[in-house]
PDB file of C-alpha atoms in Angstrom:
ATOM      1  CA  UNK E  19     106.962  69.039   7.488  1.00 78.00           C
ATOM      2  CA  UNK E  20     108.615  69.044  10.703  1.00 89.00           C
ATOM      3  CA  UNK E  21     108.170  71.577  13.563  1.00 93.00           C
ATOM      4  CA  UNK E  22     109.569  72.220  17.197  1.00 95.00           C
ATOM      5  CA  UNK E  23     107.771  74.461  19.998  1.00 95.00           C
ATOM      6  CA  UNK E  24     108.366  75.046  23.318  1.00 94.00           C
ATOM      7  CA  UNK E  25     104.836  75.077  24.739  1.00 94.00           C
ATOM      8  CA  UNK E  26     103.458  76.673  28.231  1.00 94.00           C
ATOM      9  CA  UNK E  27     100.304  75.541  30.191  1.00 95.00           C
ATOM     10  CA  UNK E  28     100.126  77.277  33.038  1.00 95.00           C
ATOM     11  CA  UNK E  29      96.256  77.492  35.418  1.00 96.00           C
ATOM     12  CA  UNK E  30      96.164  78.922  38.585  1.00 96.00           C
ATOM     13  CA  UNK E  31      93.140  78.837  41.306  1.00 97.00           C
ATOM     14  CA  UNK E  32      92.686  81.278  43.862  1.00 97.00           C
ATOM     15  CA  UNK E  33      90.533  80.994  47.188  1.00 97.00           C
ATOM     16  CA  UNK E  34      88.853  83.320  49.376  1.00 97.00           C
ATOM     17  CA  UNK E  35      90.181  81.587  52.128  1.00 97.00           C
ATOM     18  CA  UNK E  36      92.862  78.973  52.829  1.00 97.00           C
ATOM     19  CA  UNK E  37      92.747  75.277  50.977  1.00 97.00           C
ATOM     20  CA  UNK E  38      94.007  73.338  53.931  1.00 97.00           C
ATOM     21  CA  UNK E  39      94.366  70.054  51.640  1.00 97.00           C
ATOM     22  CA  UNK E  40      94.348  69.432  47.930  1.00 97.00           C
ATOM     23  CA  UNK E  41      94.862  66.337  45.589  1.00 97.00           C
ATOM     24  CA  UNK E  42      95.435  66.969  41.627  1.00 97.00           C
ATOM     25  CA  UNK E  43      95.494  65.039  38.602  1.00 98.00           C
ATOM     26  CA  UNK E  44      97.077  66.453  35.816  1.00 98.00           C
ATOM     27  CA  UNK E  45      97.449  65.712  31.964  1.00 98.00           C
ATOM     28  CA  UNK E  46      99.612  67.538  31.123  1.00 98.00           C
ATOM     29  CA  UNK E  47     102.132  65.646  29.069  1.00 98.00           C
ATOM     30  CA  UNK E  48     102.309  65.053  25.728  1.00 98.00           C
ATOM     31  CA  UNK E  49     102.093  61.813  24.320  1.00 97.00           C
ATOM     32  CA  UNK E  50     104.966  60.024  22.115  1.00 96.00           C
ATOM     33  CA  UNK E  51     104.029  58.529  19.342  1.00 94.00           C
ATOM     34  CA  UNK E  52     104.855  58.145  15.239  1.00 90.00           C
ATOM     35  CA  UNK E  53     104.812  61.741  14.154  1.00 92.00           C
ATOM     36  CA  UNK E  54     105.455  63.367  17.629  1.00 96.00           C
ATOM     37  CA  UNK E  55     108.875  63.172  19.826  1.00 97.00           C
ATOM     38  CA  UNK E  56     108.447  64.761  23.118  1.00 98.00           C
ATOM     39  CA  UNK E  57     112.432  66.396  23.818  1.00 97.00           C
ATOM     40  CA  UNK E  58     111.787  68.128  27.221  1.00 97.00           C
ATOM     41  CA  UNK E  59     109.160  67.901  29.732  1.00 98.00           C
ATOM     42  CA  UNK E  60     108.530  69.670  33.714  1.00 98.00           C
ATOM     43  CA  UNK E  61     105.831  70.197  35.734  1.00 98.00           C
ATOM     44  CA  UNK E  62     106.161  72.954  38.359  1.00 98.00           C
ATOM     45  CA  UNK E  63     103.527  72.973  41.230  1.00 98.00           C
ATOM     46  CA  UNK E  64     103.643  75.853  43.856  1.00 98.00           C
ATOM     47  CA  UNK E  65     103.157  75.249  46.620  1.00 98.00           C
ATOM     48  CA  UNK E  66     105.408  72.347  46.418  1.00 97.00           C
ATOM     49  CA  UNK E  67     103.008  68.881  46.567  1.00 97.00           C
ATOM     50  CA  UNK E  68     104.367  66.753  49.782  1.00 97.00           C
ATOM     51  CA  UNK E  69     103.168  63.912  47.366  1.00 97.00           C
ATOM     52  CA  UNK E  70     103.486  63.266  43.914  1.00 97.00           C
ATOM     53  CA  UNK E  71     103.894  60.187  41.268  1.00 97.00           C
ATOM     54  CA  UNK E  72     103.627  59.568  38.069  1.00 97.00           C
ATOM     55  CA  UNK E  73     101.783  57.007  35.812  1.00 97.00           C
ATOM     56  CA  UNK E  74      99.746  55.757  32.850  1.00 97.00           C
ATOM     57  CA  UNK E  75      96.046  55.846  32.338  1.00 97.00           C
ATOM     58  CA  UNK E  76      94.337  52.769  30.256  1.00 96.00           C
ATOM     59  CA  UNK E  77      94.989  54.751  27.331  1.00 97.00           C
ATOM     60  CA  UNK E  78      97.922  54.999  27.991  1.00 97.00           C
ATOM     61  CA  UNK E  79      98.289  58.795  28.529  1.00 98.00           C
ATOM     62  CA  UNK E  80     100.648  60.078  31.149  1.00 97.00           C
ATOM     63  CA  UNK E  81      99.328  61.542  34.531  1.00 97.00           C
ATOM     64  CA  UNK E  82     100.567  63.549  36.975  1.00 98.00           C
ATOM     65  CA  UNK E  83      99.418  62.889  40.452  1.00 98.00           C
ATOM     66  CA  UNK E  84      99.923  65.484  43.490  1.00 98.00           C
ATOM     67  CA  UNK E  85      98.677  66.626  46.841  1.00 98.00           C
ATOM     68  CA  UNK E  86      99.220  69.874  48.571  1.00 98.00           C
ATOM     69  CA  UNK E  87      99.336  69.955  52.345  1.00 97.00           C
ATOM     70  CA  UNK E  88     100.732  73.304  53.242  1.00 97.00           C
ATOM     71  CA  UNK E  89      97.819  75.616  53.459  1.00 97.00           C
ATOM     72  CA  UNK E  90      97.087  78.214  50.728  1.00 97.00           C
ATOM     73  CA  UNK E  91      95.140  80.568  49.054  1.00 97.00           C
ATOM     74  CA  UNK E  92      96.842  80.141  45.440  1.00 97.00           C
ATOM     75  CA  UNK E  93      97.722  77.440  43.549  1.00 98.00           C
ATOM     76  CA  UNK E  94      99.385  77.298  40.446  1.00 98.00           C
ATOM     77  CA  UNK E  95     100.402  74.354  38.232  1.00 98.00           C
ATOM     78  CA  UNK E  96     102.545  74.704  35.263  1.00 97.00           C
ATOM     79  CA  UNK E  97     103.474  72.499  32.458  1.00 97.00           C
ATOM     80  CA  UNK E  98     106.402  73.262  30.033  1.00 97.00           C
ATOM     81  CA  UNK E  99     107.367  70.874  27.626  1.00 97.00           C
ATOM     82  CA  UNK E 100     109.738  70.706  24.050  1.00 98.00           C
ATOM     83  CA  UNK E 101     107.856  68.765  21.314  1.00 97.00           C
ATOM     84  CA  UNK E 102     108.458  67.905  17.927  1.00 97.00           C
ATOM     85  CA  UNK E 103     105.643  67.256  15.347  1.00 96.00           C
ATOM     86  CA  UNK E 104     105.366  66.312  11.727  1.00 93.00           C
ATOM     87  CA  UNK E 105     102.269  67.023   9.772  1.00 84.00           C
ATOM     88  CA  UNK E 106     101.649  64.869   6.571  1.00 79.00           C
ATOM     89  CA  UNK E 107      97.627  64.951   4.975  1.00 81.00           C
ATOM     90  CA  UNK E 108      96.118  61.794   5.659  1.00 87.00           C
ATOM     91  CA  UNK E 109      95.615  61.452   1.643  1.00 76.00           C
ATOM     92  CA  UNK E 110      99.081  60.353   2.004  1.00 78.00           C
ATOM     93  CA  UNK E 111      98.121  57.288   3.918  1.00 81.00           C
ATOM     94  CA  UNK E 112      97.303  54.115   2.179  1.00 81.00           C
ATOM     95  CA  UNK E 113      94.114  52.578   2.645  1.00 85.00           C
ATOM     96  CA  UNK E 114      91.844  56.073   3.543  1.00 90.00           C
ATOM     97  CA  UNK E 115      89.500  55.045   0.143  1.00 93.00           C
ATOM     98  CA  UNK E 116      88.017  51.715   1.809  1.00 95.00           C
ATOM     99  CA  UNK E 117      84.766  51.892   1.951  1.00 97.00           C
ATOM    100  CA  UNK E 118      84.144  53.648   5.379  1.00 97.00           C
ATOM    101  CA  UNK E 119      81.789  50.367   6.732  1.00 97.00           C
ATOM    102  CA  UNK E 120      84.997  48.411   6.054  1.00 96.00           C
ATOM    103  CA  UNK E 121      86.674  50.663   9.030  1.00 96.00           C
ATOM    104  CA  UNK E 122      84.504  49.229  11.453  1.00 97.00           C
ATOM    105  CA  UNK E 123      86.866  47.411  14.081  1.00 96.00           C
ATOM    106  CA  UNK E 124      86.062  44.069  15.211  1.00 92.00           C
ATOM    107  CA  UNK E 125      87.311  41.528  17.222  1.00 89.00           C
ATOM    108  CA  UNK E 126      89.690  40.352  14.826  1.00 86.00           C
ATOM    109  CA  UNK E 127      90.748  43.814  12.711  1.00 89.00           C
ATOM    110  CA  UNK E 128      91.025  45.928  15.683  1.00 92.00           C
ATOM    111  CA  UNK E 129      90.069  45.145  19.070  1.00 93.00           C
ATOM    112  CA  UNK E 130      91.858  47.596  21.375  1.00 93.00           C
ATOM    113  CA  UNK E 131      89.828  49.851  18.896  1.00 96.00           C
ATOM    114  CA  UNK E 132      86.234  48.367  19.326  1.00 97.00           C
ATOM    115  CA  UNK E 133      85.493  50.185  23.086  1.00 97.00           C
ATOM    116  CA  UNK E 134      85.549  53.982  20.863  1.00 98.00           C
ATOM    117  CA  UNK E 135      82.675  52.476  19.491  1.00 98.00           C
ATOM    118  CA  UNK E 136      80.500  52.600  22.341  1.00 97.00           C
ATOM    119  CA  UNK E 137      78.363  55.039  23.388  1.00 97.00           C
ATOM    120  CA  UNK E 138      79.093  57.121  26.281  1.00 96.00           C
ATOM    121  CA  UNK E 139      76.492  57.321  29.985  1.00 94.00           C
ATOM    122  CA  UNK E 140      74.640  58.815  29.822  1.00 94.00           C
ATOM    123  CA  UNK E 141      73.858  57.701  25.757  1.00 96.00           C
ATOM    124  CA  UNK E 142      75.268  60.857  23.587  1.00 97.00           C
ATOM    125  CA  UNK E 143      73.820  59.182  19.968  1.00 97.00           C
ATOM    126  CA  UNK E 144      70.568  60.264  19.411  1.00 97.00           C
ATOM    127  CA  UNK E 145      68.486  60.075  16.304  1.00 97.00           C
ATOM    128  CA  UNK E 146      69.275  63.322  15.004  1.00 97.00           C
ATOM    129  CA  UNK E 147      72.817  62.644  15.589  1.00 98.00           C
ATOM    130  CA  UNK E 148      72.902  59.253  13.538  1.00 98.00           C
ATOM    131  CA  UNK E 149      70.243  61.349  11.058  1.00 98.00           C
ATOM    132  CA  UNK E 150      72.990  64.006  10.324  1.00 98.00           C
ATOM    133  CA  UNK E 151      75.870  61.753   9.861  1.00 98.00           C
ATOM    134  CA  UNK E 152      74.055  59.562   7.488  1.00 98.00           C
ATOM    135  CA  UNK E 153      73.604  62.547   4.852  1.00 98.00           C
ATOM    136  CA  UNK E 154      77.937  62.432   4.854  1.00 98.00           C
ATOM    137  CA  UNK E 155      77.746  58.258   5.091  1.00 98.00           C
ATOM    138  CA  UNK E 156      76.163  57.027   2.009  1.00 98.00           C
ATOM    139  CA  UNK E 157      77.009  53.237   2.094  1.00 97.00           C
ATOM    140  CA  UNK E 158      80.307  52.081  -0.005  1.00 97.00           C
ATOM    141  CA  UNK E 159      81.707  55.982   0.083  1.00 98.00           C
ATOM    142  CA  UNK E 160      85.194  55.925   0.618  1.00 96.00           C
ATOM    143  CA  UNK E 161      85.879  56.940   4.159  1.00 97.00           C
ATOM    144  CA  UNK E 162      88.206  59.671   4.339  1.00 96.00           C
ATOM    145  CA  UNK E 163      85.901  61.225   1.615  1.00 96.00           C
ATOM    146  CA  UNK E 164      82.555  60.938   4.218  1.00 98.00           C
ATOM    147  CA  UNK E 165      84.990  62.285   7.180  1.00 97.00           C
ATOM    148  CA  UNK E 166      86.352  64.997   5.270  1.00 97.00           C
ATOM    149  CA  UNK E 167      82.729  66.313   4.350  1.00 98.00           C
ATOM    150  CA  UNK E 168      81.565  65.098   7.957  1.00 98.00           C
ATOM    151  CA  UNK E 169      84.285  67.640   9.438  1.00 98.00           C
ATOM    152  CA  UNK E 170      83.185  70.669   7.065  1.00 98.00           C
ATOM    153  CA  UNK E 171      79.492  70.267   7.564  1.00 98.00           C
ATOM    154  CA  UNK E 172      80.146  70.557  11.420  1.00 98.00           C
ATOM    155  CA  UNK E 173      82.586  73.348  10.815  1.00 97.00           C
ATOM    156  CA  UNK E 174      79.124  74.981   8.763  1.00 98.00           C
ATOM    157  CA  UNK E 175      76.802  73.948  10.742  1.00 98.00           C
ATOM    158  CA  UNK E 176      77.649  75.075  14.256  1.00 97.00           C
ATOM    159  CA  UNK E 177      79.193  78.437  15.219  1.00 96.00           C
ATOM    160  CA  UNK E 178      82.295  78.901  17.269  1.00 95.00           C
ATOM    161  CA  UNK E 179      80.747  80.974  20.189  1.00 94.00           C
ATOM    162  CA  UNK E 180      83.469  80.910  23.738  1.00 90.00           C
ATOM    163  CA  UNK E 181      81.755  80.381  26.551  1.00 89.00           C
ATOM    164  CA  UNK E 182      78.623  79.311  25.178  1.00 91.00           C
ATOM    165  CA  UNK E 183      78.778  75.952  26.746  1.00 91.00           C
ATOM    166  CA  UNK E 184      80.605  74.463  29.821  1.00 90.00           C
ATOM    167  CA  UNK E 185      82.418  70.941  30.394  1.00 88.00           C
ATOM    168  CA  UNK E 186      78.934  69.285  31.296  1.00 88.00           C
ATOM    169  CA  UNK E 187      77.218  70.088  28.344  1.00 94.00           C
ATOM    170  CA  UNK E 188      75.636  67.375  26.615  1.00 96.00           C
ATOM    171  CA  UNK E 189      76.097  66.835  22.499  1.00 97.00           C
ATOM    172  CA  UNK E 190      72.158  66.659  22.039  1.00 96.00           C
ATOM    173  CA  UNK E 191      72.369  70.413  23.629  1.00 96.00           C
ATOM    174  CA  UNK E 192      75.263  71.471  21.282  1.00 97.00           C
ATOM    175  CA  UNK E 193      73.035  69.735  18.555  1.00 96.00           C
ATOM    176  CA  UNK E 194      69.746  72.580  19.928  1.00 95.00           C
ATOM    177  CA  UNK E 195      72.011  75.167  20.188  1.00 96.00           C
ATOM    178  CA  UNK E 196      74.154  74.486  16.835  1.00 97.00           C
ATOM    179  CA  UNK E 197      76.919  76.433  19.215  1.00 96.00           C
ATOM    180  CA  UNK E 198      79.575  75.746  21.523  1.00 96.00           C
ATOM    181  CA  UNK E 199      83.499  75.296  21.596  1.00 95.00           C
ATOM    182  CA  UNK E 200      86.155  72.758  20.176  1.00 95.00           C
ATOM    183  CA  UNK E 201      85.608  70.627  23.002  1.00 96.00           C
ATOM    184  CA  UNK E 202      82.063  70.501  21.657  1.00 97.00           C
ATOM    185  CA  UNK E 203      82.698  69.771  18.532  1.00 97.00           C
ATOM    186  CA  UNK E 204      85.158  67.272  18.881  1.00 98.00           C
ATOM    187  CA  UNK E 205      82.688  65.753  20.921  1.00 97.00           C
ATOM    188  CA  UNK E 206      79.921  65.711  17.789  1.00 98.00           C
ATOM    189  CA  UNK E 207      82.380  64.051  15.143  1.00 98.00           C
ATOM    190  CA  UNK E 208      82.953  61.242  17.580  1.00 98.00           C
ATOM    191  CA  UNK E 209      79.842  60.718  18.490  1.00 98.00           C
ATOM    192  CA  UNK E 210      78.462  60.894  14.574  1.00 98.00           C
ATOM    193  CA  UNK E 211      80.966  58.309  13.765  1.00 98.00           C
ATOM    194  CA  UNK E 212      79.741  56.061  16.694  1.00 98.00           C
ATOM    195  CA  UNK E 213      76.493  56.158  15.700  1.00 98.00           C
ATOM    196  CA  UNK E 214      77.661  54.348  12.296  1.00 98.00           C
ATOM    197  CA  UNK E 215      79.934  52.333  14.402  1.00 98.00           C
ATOM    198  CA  UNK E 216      83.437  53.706  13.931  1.00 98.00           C
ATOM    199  CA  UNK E 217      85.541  53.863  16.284  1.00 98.00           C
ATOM    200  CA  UNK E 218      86.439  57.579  17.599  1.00 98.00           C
ATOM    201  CA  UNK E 219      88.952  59.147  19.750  1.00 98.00           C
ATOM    202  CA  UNK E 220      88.455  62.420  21.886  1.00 98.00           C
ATOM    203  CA  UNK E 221      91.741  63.991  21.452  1.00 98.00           C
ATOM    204  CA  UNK E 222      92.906  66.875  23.650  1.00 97.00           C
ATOM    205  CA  UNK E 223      95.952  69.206  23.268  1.00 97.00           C
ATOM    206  CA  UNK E 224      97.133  72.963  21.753  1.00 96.00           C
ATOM    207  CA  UNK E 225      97.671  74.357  18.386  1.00 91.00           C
ATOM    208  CA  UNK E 226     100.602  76.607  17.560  1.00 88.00           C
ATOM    209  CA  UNK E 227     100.070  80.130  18.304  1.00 70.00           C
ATOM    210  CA  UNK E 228     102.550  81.265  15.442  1.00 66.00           C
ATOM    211  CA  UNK E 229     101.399  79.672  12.379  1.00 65.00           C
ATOM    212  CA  UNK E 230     103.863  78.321   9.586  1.00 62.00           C
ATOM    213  CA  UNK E 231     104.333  80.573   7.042  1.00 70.00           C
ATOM    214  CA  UNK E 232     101.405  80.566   4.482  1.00 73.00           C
ATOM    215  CA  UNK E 233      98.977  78.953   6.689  1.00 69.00           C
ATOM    216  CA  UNK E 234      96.091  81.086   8.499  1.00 67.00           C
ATOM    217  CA  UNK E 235      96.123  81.387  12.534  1.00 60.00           C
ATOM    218  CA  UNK E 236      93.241  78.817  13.711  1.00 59.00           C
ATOM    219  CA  UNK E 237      90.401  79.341  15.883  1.00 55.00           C
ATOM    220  CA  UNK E 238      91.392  77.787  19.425  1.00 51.00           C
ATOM    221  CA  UNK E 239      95.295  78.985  19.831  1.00 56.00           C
ATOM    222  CA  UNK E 240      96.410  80.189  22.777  1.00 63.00           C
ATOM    223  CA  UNK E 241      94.086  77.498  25.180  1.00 76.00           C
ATOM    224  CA  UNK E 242      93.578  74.040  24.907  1.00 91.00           C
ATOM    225  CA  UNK E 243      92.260  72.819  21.995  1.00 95.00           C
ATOM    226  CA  UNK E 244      90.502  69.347  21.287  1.00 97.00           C
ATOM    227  CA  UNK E 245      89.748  67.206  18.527  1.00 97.00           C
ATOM    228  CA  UNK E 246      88.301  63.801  17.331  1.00 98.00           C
ATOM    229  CA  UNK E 247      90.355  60.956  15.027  1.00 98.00           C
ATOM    230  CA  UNK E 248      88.689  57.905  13.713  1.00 98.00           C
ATOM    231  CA  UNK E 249      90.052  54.368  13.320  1.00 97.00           C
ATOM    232  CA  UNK E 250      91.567  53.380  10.405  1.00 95.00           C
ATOM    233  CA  UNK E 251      92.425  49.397  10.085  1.00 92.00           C
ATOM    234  CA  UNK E 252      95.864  48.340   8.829  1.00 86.00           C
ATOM    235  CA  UNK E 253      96.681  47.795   5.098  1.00 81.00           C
ATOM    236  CA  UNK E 254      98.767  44.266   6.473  1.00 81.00           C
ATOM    237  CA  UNK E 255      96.122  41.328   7.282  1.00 76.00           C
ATOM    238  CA  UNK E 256      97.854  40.238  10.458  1.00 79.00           C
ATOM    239  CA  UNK E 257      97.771  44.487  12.315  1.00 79.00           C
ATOM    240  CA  UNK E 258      95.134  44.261  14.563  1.00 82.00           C
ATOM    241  CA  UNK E 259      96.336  47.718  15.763  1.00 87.00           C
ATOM    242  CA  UNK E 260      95.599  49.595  12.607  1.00 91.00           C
ATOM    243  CA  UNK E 261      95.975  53.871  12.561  1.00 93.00           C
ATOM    244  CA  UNK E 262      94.389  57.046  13.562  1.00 95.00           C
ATOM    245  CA  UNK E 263      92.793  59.847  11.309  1.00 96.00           C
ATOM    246  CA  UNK E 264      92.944  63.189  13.178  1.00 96.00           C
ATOM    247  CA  UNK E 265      90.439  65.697  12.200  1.00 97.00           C
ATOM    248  CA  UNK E 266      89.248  68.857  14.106  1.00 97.00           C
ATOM    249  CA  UNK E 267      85.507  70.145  13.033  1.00 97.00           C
ATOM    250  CA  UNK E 268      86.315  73.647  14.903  1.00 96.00           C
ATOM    251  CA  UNK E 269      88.637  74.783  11.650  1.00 94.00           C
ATOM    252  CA  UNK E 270      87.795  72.306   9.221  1.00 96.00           C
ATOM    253  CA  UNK E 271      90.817  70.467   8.556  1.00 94.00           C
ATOM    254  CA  UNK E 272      93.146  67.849   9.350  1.00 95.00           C
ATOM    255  CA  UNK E 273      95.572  67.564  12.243  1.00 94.00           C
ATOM    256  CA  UNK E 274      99.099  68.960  10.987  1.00 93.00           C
ATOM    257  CA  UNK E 275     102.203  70.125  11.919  1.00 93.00           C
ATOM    258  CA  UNK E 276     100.601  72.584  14.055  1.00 92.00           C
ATOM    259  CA  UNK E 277      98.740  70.238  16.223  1.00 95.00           C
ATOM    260  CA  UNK E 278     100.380  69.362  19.435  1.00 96.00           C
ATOM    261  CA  UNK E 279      98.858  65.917  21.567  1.00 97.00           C
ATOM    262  CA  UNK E 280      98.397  65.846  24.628  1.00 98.00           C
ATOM    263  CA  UNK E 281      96.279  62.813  25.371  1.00 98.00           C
ATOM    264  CA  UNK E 282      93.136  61.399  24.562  1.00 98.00           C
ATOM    265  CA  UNK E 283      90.503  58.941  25.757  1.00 98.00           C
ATOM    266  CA  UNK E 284      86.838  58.561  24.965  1.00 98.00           C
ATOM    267  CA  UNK E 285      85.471  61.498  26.058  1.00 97.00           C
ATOM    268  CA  UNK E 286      86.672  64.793  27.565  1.00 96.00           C
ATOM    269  CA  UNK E 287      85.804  63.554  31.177  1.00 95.00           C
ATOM    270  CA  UNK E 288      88.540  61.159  30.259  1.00 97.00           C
ATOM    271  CA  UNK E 289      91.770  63.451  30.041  1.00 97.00           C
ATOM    272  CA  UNK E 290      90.741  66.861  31.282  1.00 96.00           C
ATOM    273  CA  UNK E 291      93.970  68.900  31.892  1.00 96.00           C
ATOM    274  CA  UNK E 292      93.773  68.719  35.562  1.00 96.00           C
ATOM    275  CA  UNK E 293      90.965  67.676  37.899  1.00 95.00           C
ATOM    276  CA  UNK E 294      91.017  67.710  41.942  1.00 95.00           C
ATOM    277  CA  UNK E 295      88.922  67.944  45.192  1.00 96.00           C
ATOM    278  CA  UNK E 296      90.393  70.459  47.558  1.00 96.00           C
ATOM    279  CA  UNK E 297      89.678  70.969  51.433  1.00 96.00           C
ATOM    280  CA  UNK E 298      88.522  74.643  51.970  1.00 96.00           C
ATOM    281  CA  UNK E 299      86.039  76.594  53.535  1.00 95.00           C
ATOM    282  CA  UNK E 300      86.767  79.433  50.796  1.00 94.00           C
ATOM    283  CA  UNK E 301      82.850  80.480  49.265  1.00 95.00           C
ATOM    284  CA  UNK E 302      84.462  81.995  46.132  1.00 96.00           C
ATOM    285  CA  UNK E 303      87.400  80.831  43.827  1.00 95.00           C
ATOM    286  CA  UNK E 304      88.758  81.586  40.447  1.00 96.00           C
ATOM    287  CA  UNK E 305      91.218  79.963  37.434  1.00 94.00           C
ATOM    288  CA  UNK E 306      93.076  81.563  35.368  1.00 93.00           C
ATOM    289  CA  UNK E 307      94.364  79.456  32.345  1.00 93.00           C
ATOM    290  CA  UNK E 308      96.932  80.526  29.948  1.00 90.00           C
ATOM    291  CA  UNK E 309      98.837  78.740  27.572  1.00 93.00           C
ATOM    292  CA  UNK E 310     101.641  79.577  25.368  1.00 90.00           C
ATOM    293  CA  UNK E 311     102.774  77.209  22.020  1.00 91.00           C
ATOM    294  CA  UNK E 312     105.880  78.786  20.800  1.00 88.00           C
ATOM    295  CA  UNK E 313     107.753  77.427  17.328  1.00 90.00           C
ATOM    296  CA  UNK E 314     111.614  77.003  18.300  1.00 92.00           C
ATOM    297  CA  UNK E 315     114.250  76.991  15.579  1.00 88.00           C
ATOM    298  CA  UNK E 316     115.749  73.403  14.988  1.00 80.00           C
TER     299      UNK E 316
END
């Protein structure tokens, strides 16, 4: 299945006093890639930046750089882009029954693949962490069988509670708590599949506010959203690229159709959706963060 939205990511800041200077880094444009076309794409920044480029992280996601000089008291930056994005179950993909030890990437499967295996500074695997994905990773079990469980036990385990936890918060925390957001829990299935040494992506991005028909509105619409994907080596000897499995732990199923990407990186520190350092002797501030992913008729 095939679908088309027009999606809206707007954030605004507001200052108590005036912001004199301000640099920006936005990600805020959705990646290309088998299985998503990006048609249309804009960034609007008001005021307008008297600098701005744009570029490629390592990972190849695709920044927006800017820097305000006219003072202000608001700022408002707005993405709006036209994306199309199929959605096929990754039982459709050959190769998801090897056994899941035989997806660890190595120099000579899948080395752009072996730095997701690391663990993050400061260290995010802890015993418990490796202790709980163990109970999903019995050895020789076919891997998209121990992710699939992996992703519902996290979706069981941990309650969906907004606000509960901020950008800083660390996985052994979320792990105390068994709360937080889908930032969080993204950020527990990659770490999990780390500490068997998998390879695991932090994906950010939105799901559709209007779901297909048939198919129940998710928890996370209308904000960003984020999810993990493990590595997946190639079914032909000589790919040393190999494939992605996206899953998201905050609704218990795979990334389809409804999942738009926006980037992703190691960690969420990696491709926040915009990050800055402003010039301002303002003692309060706010953001306001809205985001609209509208289905468009093809």
């Amino acid at each position: 299945m095939s679908r088309r939205y027009r999606v809206v990511h707007r954030t605004t800041y507001s200052y108590s006093d005036e912001v004199t200077s301000s640099y920006g880094r936005a990600f805020l444009t959705p990646r290309e890639f088998a299985g998503q076309r990006l048609r249309e794409h804009d960034i609007v920044i008001d005021p307008v930046p008297s600098d701005r480029s744009v570029g490629n992280d390592v990972y190849g996601n695709a920044t927006t750089y800017f820097h305000v000089t006219s003072e202000h008291r608001t700022l408002e930056v707005t993405g709006e882009s036209l994306v199309d994005v199929d959605g096929d179950h990754p039982s459709t993909m050959a190769g998801t029954d090897i056994p899941w030890e035989s997806a660890r990437p190595g120099a000579s499967t899948g080395p752009l693949a072996v730095e997701f295996t690391l663990d993050l500074l400061p260290p995010e695997i802890t015993p418990e962490v490796t202790e709980y994905t163990a109970k999903s990773f019995a050895p020789g079990r076919p891997l998209l069988e121990a992710v699939t469980e992996l992703n519902t036990r996290i979706n069981r385990d941990f309650r969906y509670v907004s606000g509960s936890t901020t950008v800083s918060t660390r996985v052994a925390d979320v792990f105390a708590a068994r709360e937080g957001v889908c930032q969080d829990f993204a950020r527990v299935g990659a770490a999990c599949l780390r500490s068997h040494g998998l390879a695991a992506r932090y994906v950010s991005g939105y799901l559709a506010t209007d779901p297909p028909p048939g198919k129940e509105r998710m928890v996370g619409v209308d904000a960003t959203h984020a999810w993990a994907a493990v590595w997946l080596p190639g079914t032909d000897p000589t790919d040393r690229t190999g494939r992605w499995i996206a899953f998201d732990p905050t609704n218990d199923q795979f990334a389809d159709e409804r999942y738009v990407t926006v980037a992703w990186g190691r960690d969420y520190q990696d491709v926040p959706p915009l990050r800055g350092i402003i010039y301002t002797d303002a003692k309060q501030s706010t953001i306001t963060v809205s985001v609209d992913v509208a289905p468009v008729e093809v």
